[in-house]
Amino acid sequence: MSQKQLKEAFISNLNGTSLLEITVGLSLAPLCLLCRGLLLILYYLHYGKPLSSRKYSLLLDFLVLVSPLLFSCTVLSPIIFFMPAIIAAFCAGIFFKIYSQRKHETRVPFRQIVKDFQKTYLDPGYIPAITVFRVYVNVLTSISILAVDFPQYPRRFAKAETYGTGVMDFGVGAFIFGNALVCPEVRQKSPVTQPKFSSLARQFVSVWPLIFLGVGRLLSVKSIEYHEHTSEYGVHWNFFFTLAFVRLAASLLLAVFPRNTSWIVAINLAVLYQLVLNTTSLKMFILHGSNGRDTRDGFLNANREGLLSLFGYLAIYMASVQVGLCLLQFRNSVKGWLEAVCFLLLTVLLLFIFLHVSQAYADPVSRRMANLSYCIWVLAHSLTFFIGFVVTDLTLVFTKLLVKGSSVPCCWDAVKLPKACKKPETEGVPVGRGGKLPPICLISAINKNQLLFFLLANITTGAVNILIDTIHSKAAFTLCILHLYMFFNCFVMYILHAKNIVLKFW
């Protein structure tokens, strides 16, 4: 077998992992974020000032926010069920140290702190968990697209061939979910004052980079004979095309139907698509082609997975728009967000019940078809992932009440009075005291150029695969390459953010 065939076989015919293992794995990112926040607060407590060195800030962010995820999906994957407990215990130790060492004059009874915490006002126009969710989906995807080509990355984490729940199967849907949370239809406050099809017109302008990137990826992959998994999207299709067409189709639907009914549209779309899959020959066509022998003759046969899965991804997008609208409802206190977390947890529980019913009576989860079970699964785990970041933010707000004057980037700050004003999409970097520039948060840096970060990850992944025999790499070499790869991608974003450069052409 050629090197290309070996690599294609290495990522083919896989069955995924359990829902429990994915849930455990997803809990690591919020815990890493919590650990970083607690370390910054502890630093402030000891030195009386925030960490001001940009060099050390980048190093801390990378080692705490990114590096543990690299280890957990490679050499530490056999003990992944213990990883959350280990990180949580470390966080608990830091919190106890902060609580016991806070200044005497700021000490108040614990019950009073809890009461003050519940009454704390938060800026209702800024939800850091949305930014962190989108950035971490990007980071986890960037890690996985290269790590999957190394033997240390468990095959069960890779994309399932037909049925199954792999970590990378979730990443595709989570990308759609994250895009919908910040779409124009969610962010605009008064749709009545604007023309109905204004968002659709803006989407036509904003998706052209995705089309361009999709064509660029297609030409580059074919020209260098890069290994590809044909049953993933097809011969010519790729995720850039999927994201572009889903955004256009969703804008069209939201121009026709009221945006607060997007969940109804999503349910109808997903259920109708599943009915067609079960009652017609469409499922056989997606899995085996028009002749039943996996033919790729003709454009539709060649790209059947990518084209027909658009219905499922569109359903996920529409449902996620409804989630975004619910999240942006006016909440200006910790108490309000605690209630929101309880509501989201109840929603997640119901979704997992529906998932069990769907898998039992309709079809198992299939990313290849983006069927009903896949849509429900993506929504359930995306909400679970998002809840983790909200709980992390609230925990850091509580801890900051213990240490007056402390701050954590990309986290809620308590406000004295409820404010209805809306902050910018990307968290601004405050001006430092004494003319010194404050440290830059790695999350803010990636958030500022998310599409560029994803593109850079794809390019560097291709370069590594061309230059290195990944399949036969040893563990130490794999970890070294993955760390260099992720640090390079993060460092480029960090430099761009430091110079206030946003590479956006639309």
XYZ file of C-alpha atoms in Angstrom:
506
model
C 0.000 0.000 0.000
C 1.127 3.551 -0.739
C 1.548 6.108 2.065
C -1.696 7.779 0.942
C -3.628 4.482 1.108
C -2.127 3.653 4.506
C -3.237 6.978 5.968
C -6.721 6.645 4.473
C -7.089 3.136 5.930
C -5.824 4.445 9.277
C -8.825 6.790 9.626
C -11.473 4.561 7.991
C -13.982 1.940 9.211
C -14.140 3.196 12.804
C -17.067 2.980 15.255
C -16.609 5.846 17.732
C -16.785 5.731 21.520
C -19.389 5.970 24.305
C -21.449 9.043 25.157
C -20.061 8.888 28.703
C -16.445 9.084 27.555
C -17.233 12.088 25.332
C -18.971 13.814 28.259
C -15.947 13.178 30.493
C -13.591 14.443 27.801
C -15.601 17.616 27.257
C -15.445 18.424 30.984
C -11.680 18.924 30.740
C -11.837 22.263 28.891
C -14.028 24.069 31.497
C -11.835 22.636 34.271
C -8.677 23.906 32.537
C -10.306 27.328 32.204
C -11.211 27.275 35.907
C -7.661 26.288 36.830
C -6.200 29.180 34.805
C -8.605 31.658 36.436
C -7.846 30.451 39.965
C -4.097 30.643 39.335
C -4.441 34.261 38.172
C -6.476 35.160 41.260
C -3.914 33.429 43.493
C -1.126 35.387 41.770
C -3.003 38.646 42.459
C -3.507 37.636 46.085
C 0.227 37.017 46.569
C 1.689 39.943 44.601
C -1.097 42.541 44.811
C -1.179 43.039 41.042
C -2.346 41.062 37.989
C 0.090 39.077 35.855
C 1.434 41.769 33.523
C 4.076 39.925 31.496
C 2.764 39.019 28.051
C 5.381 36.296 27.707
C 4.380 34.558 30.927
C 0.700 35.130 30.208
C 0.986 33.305 26.878
C 2.987 30.513 28.502
C 0.439 30.112 31.306
C -2.495 30.107 28.905
C -0.903 27.524 26.612
C 0.271 25.205 29.387
C -3.038 25.304 31.285
C -5.654 25.796 28.541
C -4.191 23.768 25.660
C -1.476 21.348 26.785
C -3.696 19.193 29.079
C -6.051 18.604 26.153
C -3.151 17.411 23.995
C -2.092 14.923 26.656
C -5.662 13.724 27.344
C -6.305 12.767 23.717
C -2.969 10.983 23.265
C -0.793 9.353 25.956
C -3.209 9.992 28.835
C -6.313 8.782 26.974
C -6.282 5.402 28.825
C -6.909 7.277 32.097
C -9.203 9.963 30.685
C -11.936 9.050 33.196
C -9.577 10.097 36.008
C -8.399 13.327 34.381
C -11.381 15.518 35.408
C -11.052 14.363 39.021
C -7.319 15.156 39.045
C -7.794 18.666 37.601
C -10.835 19.317 39.821
C -8.813 18.303 42.911
C -6.023 20.676 41.860
C -8.590 23.495 41.403
C -10.103 22.731 44.821
C -6.646 22.993 46.382
C -6.036 26.404 44.776
C -9.472 27.626 45.874
C -8.852 26.514 49.468
C -5.494 28.312 49.418
C -7.177 31.504 48.145
C -9.956 31.262 50.731
C -7.571 30.674 53.638
C -4.980 33.298 52.637
C -7.224 36.234 51.703
C -6.516 39.475 53.532
C -7.901 39.819 57.053
C -9.722 43.108 56.323
C -11.633 41.551 53.424
C -12.758 38.494 55.343
C -16.487 38.109 55.806
C -18.527 35.089 56.891
C -18.974 32.451 54.196
C -22.795 32.746 54.327
C -22.531 36.464 53.681
C -20.281 35.811 50.686
C -22.872 33.409 49.256
C -25.637 36.009 49.728
C -23.519 38.706 48.091
C -22.708 36.302 45.269
C -26.381 35.622 44.511
C -27.104 39.357 44.445
C -24.103 40.182 42.254
C -24.951 42.008 39.039
C -23.401 40.885 35.756
C -23.361 42.665 32.421
C -26.394 41.217 30.573
C -24.982 42.217 27.188
C -21.835 40.114 27.502
C -21.768 36.323 27.829
C -18.128 35.161 27.950
C -19.162 31.491 27.850
C -20.272 31.907 24.215
C -16.846 33.227 23.210
C -15.031 30.529 25.180
C -17.270 27.781 23.756
C -16.546 28.839 20.171
C -12.816 29.203 20.776
C -12.508 25.826 22.494
C -14.427 24.048 19.725
C -11.899 25.570 17.329
C -8.951 24.562 19.515
C -10.188 20.980 20.031
C -10.871 20.627 16.304
C -7.384 21.924 15.473
C -5.830 19.414 17.855
C -7.853 16.505 16.505
C -7.332 17.089 12.764
C -3.588 16.507 13.194
C -3.565 14.183 16.207
C -5.858 11.693 14.416
C -3.012 10.893 11.997
C -0.785 9.715 14.863
C -1.132 6.248 16.466
C -1.292 7.737 19.988
C -4.695 9.287 19.187
C -7.258 6.562 20.037
C -9.136 5.313 16.986
C -12.380 5.474 18.976
C -12.038 9.294 19.131
C -11.898 9.621 15.330
C -14.908 10.010 13.050
C -17.113 6.937 12.831
C -17.514 5.408 9.390
C -21.309 5.139 9.304
C -22.837 4.827 12.785
C -21.249 5.829 16.078
C -20.245 8.775 18.242
C -16.618 9.799 17.887
C -15.154 12.933 19.436
C -14.482 14.301 15.952
C -18.085 13.581 14.940
C -19.175 15.936 17.702
C -16.687 18.614 16.631
C -18.351 19.074 13.243
C -21.787 19.622 14.763
C -20.413 21.821 17.555
C -18.903 24.092 14.912
C -22.380 24.568 13.427
C -23.844 25.152 16.907
C -21.225 27.784 17.756
C -21.746 29.652 14.479
C -25.499 29.838 15.038
C -25.086 31.318 18.535
C -23.578 34.501 17.066
C -25.389 34.702 13.734
C -26.873 38.109 12.705
C -30.425 36.929 13.371
C -29.549 36.204 17.008
C -27.571 39.384 17.615
C -29.991 41.907 16.100
C -32.332 43.287 18.745
C -35.283 44.551 16.721
C -35.852 42.581 13.507
C -38.960 44.651 12.722
C -36.942 47.774 11.943
C -34.849 46.018 9.258
C -35.875 44.566 5.877
C -36.772 40.899 6.106
C -34.027 39.718 3.774
C -31.254 42.031 5.024
C -29.575 39.195 6.988
C -29.711 36.968 3.912
C -27.991 39.667 1.847
C -25.275 40.019 4.500
C -24.780 36.263 4.577
C -24.224 36.211 0.809
C -21.381 38.637 1.368
C -19.970 36.945 4.486
C -19.871 33.337 3.203
C -17.709 33.983 0.155
C -14.479 33.380 2.134
C -15.845 29.947 3.108
C -16.583 29.146 -0.555
C -13.116 30.374 -1.498
C -11.501 28.253 1.242
C -13.557 25.235 0.197
C -12.396 25.552 -3.413
C -8.818 26.140 -2.247
C -8.885 23.032 -0.079
C -10.378 20.957 -2.903
C -7.715 22.052 -5.419
C -4.820 21.622 -3.001
C -5.917 18.163 -1.817
C -6.379 16.894 -5.375
C -3.198 18.470 -6.738
C -0.847 16.941 -4.126
C -2.829 13.682 -3.781
C -3.316 14.298 -0.061
C -5.053 11.489 1.828
C -8.803 12.028 2.297
C -11.739 10.122 3.753
C -14.189 10.026 0.819
C -17.172 8.737 2.799
C -16.923 11.769 5.095
C -18.281 14.399 2.671
C -17.699 12.948 -0.784
C -15.181 13.424 -3.574
C -15.363 17.211 -4.012
C -17.288 18.421 -0.972
C -15.760 19.581 2.336
C -16.811 21.249 5.592
C -16.201 24.787 4.296
C -18.925 24.243 1.680
C -21.246 22.729 4.287
C -20.892 25.694 6.635
C -21.407 28.203 3.828
C -24.559 26.585 2.446
C -26.052 25.961 5.894
C -25.625 29.622 6.803
C -27.258 30.743 3.563
C -30.170 28.300 3.889
C -30.719 29.255 7.541
C -30.810 32.964 6.692
C -33.411 32.240 4.029
C -35.568 30.258 6.485
C -35.214 32.935 9.161
C -36.283 35.569 6.636
C -39.472 33.583 5.963
C -40.290 32.299 9.466
C -40.181 34.316 12.728
C -36.863 33.707 14.439
C -38.537 32.742 17.750
C -40.059 29.744 15.917
C -36.692 28.458 14.706
C -36.922 25.484 17.088
C -40.193 24.427 15.418
C -38.540 24.666 12.001
C -35.594 22.609 13.314
C -37.832 19.833 14.684
C -39.873 19.630 11.491
C -36.762 19.583 9.335
C -34.969 16.873 11.363
C -38.043 14.649 11.768
C -39.083 14.956 8.112
C -35.545 14.151 6.964
C -35.464 11.083 9.217
C -38.845 9.924 7.897
C -37.554 10.197 4.331
C -34.431 8.237 5.309
C -36.512 5.453 6.873
C -39.343 5.231 4.340
C -37.484 5.668 1.038
C -34.275 4.441 -0.551
C -32.450 7.648 0.392
C -30.490 5.962 3.201
C -29.255 3.229 0.862
C -28.315 5.881 -1.688
C -26.217 7.814 0.865
C -24.473 4.684 2.128
C -24.034 2.719 -1.104
C -24.716 5.000 -4.071
C -27.309 4.735 -6.815
C -26.139 1.304 -7.977
C -25.701 -0.182 -4.503
C -21.952 -0.669 -5.121
C -20.665 2.647 -3.760
C -20.457 4.286 -7.159
C -19.060 7.801 -7.396
C -20.175 8.503 -10.962
C -21.824 11.902 -11.386
C -21.747 14.919 -9.069
C -24.615 13.767 -6.811
C -23.186 10.263 -6.351
C -19.699 11.665 -5.820
C -20.795 14.060 -3.070
C -23.946 12.436 -1.709
C -22.823 12.522 1.965
C -21.941 16.201 1.891
C -25.027 17.317 -0.042
C -27.709 15.320 1.796
C -26.271 15.835 5.286
C -26.996 19.551 4.777
C -30.564 18.884 5.961
C -29.352 17.600 9.324
C -26.801 20.373 9.802
C -29.450 22.939 8.893
C -31.709 21.506 11.607
C -28.858 21.800 14.140
C -28.247 25.402 13.067
C -31.909 26.388 13.389
C -32.201 24.794 16.835
C -28.991 26.557 17.890
C -30.443 29.905 16.801
C -33.227 29.305 19.322
C -30.628 28.541 21.992
C -28.844 31.785 21.160
C -32.065 33.774 21.458
C -32.759 32.213 24.875
C -29.247 32.966 26.105
C -29.476 36.625 25.107
C -32.622 37.202 27.128
C -32.081 39.918 29.727
C -30.300 38.436 32.748
C -28.355 40.797 34.951
C -27.606 38.784 38.078
C -25.903 35.633 39.239
C -29.258 34.355 40.485
C -30.717 34.747 36.994
C -27.875 32.740 35.463
C -28.132 30.022 38.101
C -31.778 29.631 37.096
C -30.729 29.558 33.433
C -28.202 26.795 34.177
C -30.932 24.723 35.857
C -33.191 25.217 32.830
C -30.389 24.210 30.438
C -29.614 21.108 32.516
C -33.274 20.077 32.324
C -33.161 20.622 28.540
C -30.048 18.452 28.274
C -31.732 15.686 30.280
C -34.758 15.752 27.970
C -32.520 15.709 24.884
C -30.650 12.634 26.109
C -34.004 10.902 26.748
C -35.096 11.806 23.201
C -31.732 10.539 21.926
C -32.278 7.171 23.585
C -35.761 6.908 22.036
C -34.498 8.026 18.618
C -31.668 5.486 18.592
C -34.018 2.719 19.691
C -36.860 3.394 17.258
C -35.462 5.488 14.394
C -31.729 5.153 13.725
C -28.435 5.153 15.639
C -26.304 8.300 15.527
C -24.770 8.851 12.093
C -22.705 11.909 11.240
C -22.399 10.619 7.684
C -26.154 11.137 7.173
C -26.595 13.799 9.886
C -29.780 11.989 10.900
C -32.233 12.820 13.695
C -30.198 11.028 16.369
C -27.073 12.919 15.331
C -28.890 16.263 15.555
C -30.209 15.502 19.045
C -26.807 14.244 20.211
C -24.949 17.336 18.968
C -27.428 19.682 20.658
C -27.311 17.722 23.940
C -23.535 17.633 24.175
C -23.093 21.205 22.901
C -25.386 22.457 25.660
C -23.514 20.301 28.185
C -20.217 21.809 27.019
C -21.659 25.334 27.194
C -23.075 24.783 30.697
C -19.587 23.789 31.846
C -18.231 27.184 30.791
C -21.106 29.092 32.430
C -20.538 27.242 35.723
C -16.802 27.976 35.431
C -17.513 31.694 34.943
C -19.852 31.799 37.935
C -17.267 29.993 40.084
C -14.640 32.571 39.138
C -17.069 35.421 39.901
C -17.543 33.920 43.375
C -13.779 33.575 43.876
C -13.168 37.170 42.794
C -15.517 38.288 45.568
C -13.027 36.755 48.001
C -10.114 38.725 46.555
C -11.163 42.297 45.842
C -9.517 43.836 42.781
C -8.619 40.548 41.106
C -9.549 39.992 37.487
C -9.644 37.118 35.004
C -9.642 37.640 31.203
C -12.686 36.402 29.290
C -14.747 36.117 32.460
C -17.670 38.060 33.893
C -16.893 41.107 35.996
C -19.359 42.155 38.680
C -21.016 45.550 38.069
C -22.387 47.831 40.759
C -25.711 48.443 39.034
C -27.544 46.457 36.371
C -26.557 47.788 32.986
C -28.383 47.174 29.752
C -25.534 48.370 27.592
C -23.966 45.812 25.335
C -20.250 45.240 25.158
C -18.410 44.514 21.918
C -18.440 40.969 20.583
C -14.790 40.460 21.412
C -13.770 41.314 24.908
C -11.706 44.484 24.872
C -8.306 44.584 26.517
C -8.264 47.110 29.360
C -5.567 49.729 29.526
C -2.856 48.901 32.036
C -1.827 51.113 34.900
C 1.274 53.217 34.743
C 1.348 53.102 30.946
C 1.979 49.345 30.910
C 0.012 47.192 28.526
C -1.923 44.376 30.196
C -1.411 40.740 29.232
C -3.353 39.416 26.286
C -5.703 36.509 26.825
C -5.101 33.619 24.425
C -8.860 33.037 24.178
C -9.442 36.640 23.079
C -6.565 36.342 20.609
C -8.030 33.260 18.921
C -11.538 34.692 19.042
C -10.405 37.764 17.133
C -9.284 35.665 14.120
C -11.211 32.401 14.452
C -11.477 31.612 10.740
C -7.784 32.371 10.231
C -6.885 30.113 13.174
C -8.873 27.230 11.654
C -7.335 27.855 8.215
C -3.819 28.010 9.661
C -4.441 24.743 11.535
C -5.538 23.065 8.277
C -2.464 24.326 6.413
C 0.005 23.306 9.119
C -1.735 19.914 9.437
C -1.175 19.353 5.724
C 2.463 20.423 5.987
C 3.139 18.077 8.907
C 1.530 15.129 7.100
C 3.569 15.770 3.966
C 6.869 16.082 5.843
C 6.416 13.387 8.518
C 5.473 9.713 8.585
C 2.843 10.212 11.274
C 1.557 6.619 11.403
C 4.844 5.211 12.708
C 5.714 8.034 15.135
C 6.749 7.325 18.727
C 4.884 8.875 21.670
C 7.577 11.426 22.630
C 7.935 12.590 19.034
C 4.146 12.834 18.632
C 3.771 14.990 21.746
C 6.614 17.239 20.619
C 5.111 17.751 17.143
C 1.585 18.368 18.467
C 2.825 20.903 21.031
C 4.926 22.751 18.443
C 2.002 22.719 16.008
C -0.500 24.126 18.508
C 1.965 26.620 19.989
C 2.767 27.959 16.516
C -0.937 28.414 15.697
C -1.617 30.084 19.056
C 1.491 32.269 18.855
C 0.473 33.649 15.446
C -2.973 34.568 16.827
C -1.321 36.082 19.905
C 0.945 38.317 17.805
C -1.954 39.433 15.586
C -4.035 40.291 18.647
C -1.121 42.176 20.241
C -0.862 44.312 17.092
C -4.688 44.629 16.902
C -4.807 42.975 13.460
C -8.036 41.341 12.333
C -7.764 39.543 8.999
C -11.341 39.837 7.800
C -12.191 40.735 4.231
C -15.990 40.786 4.292
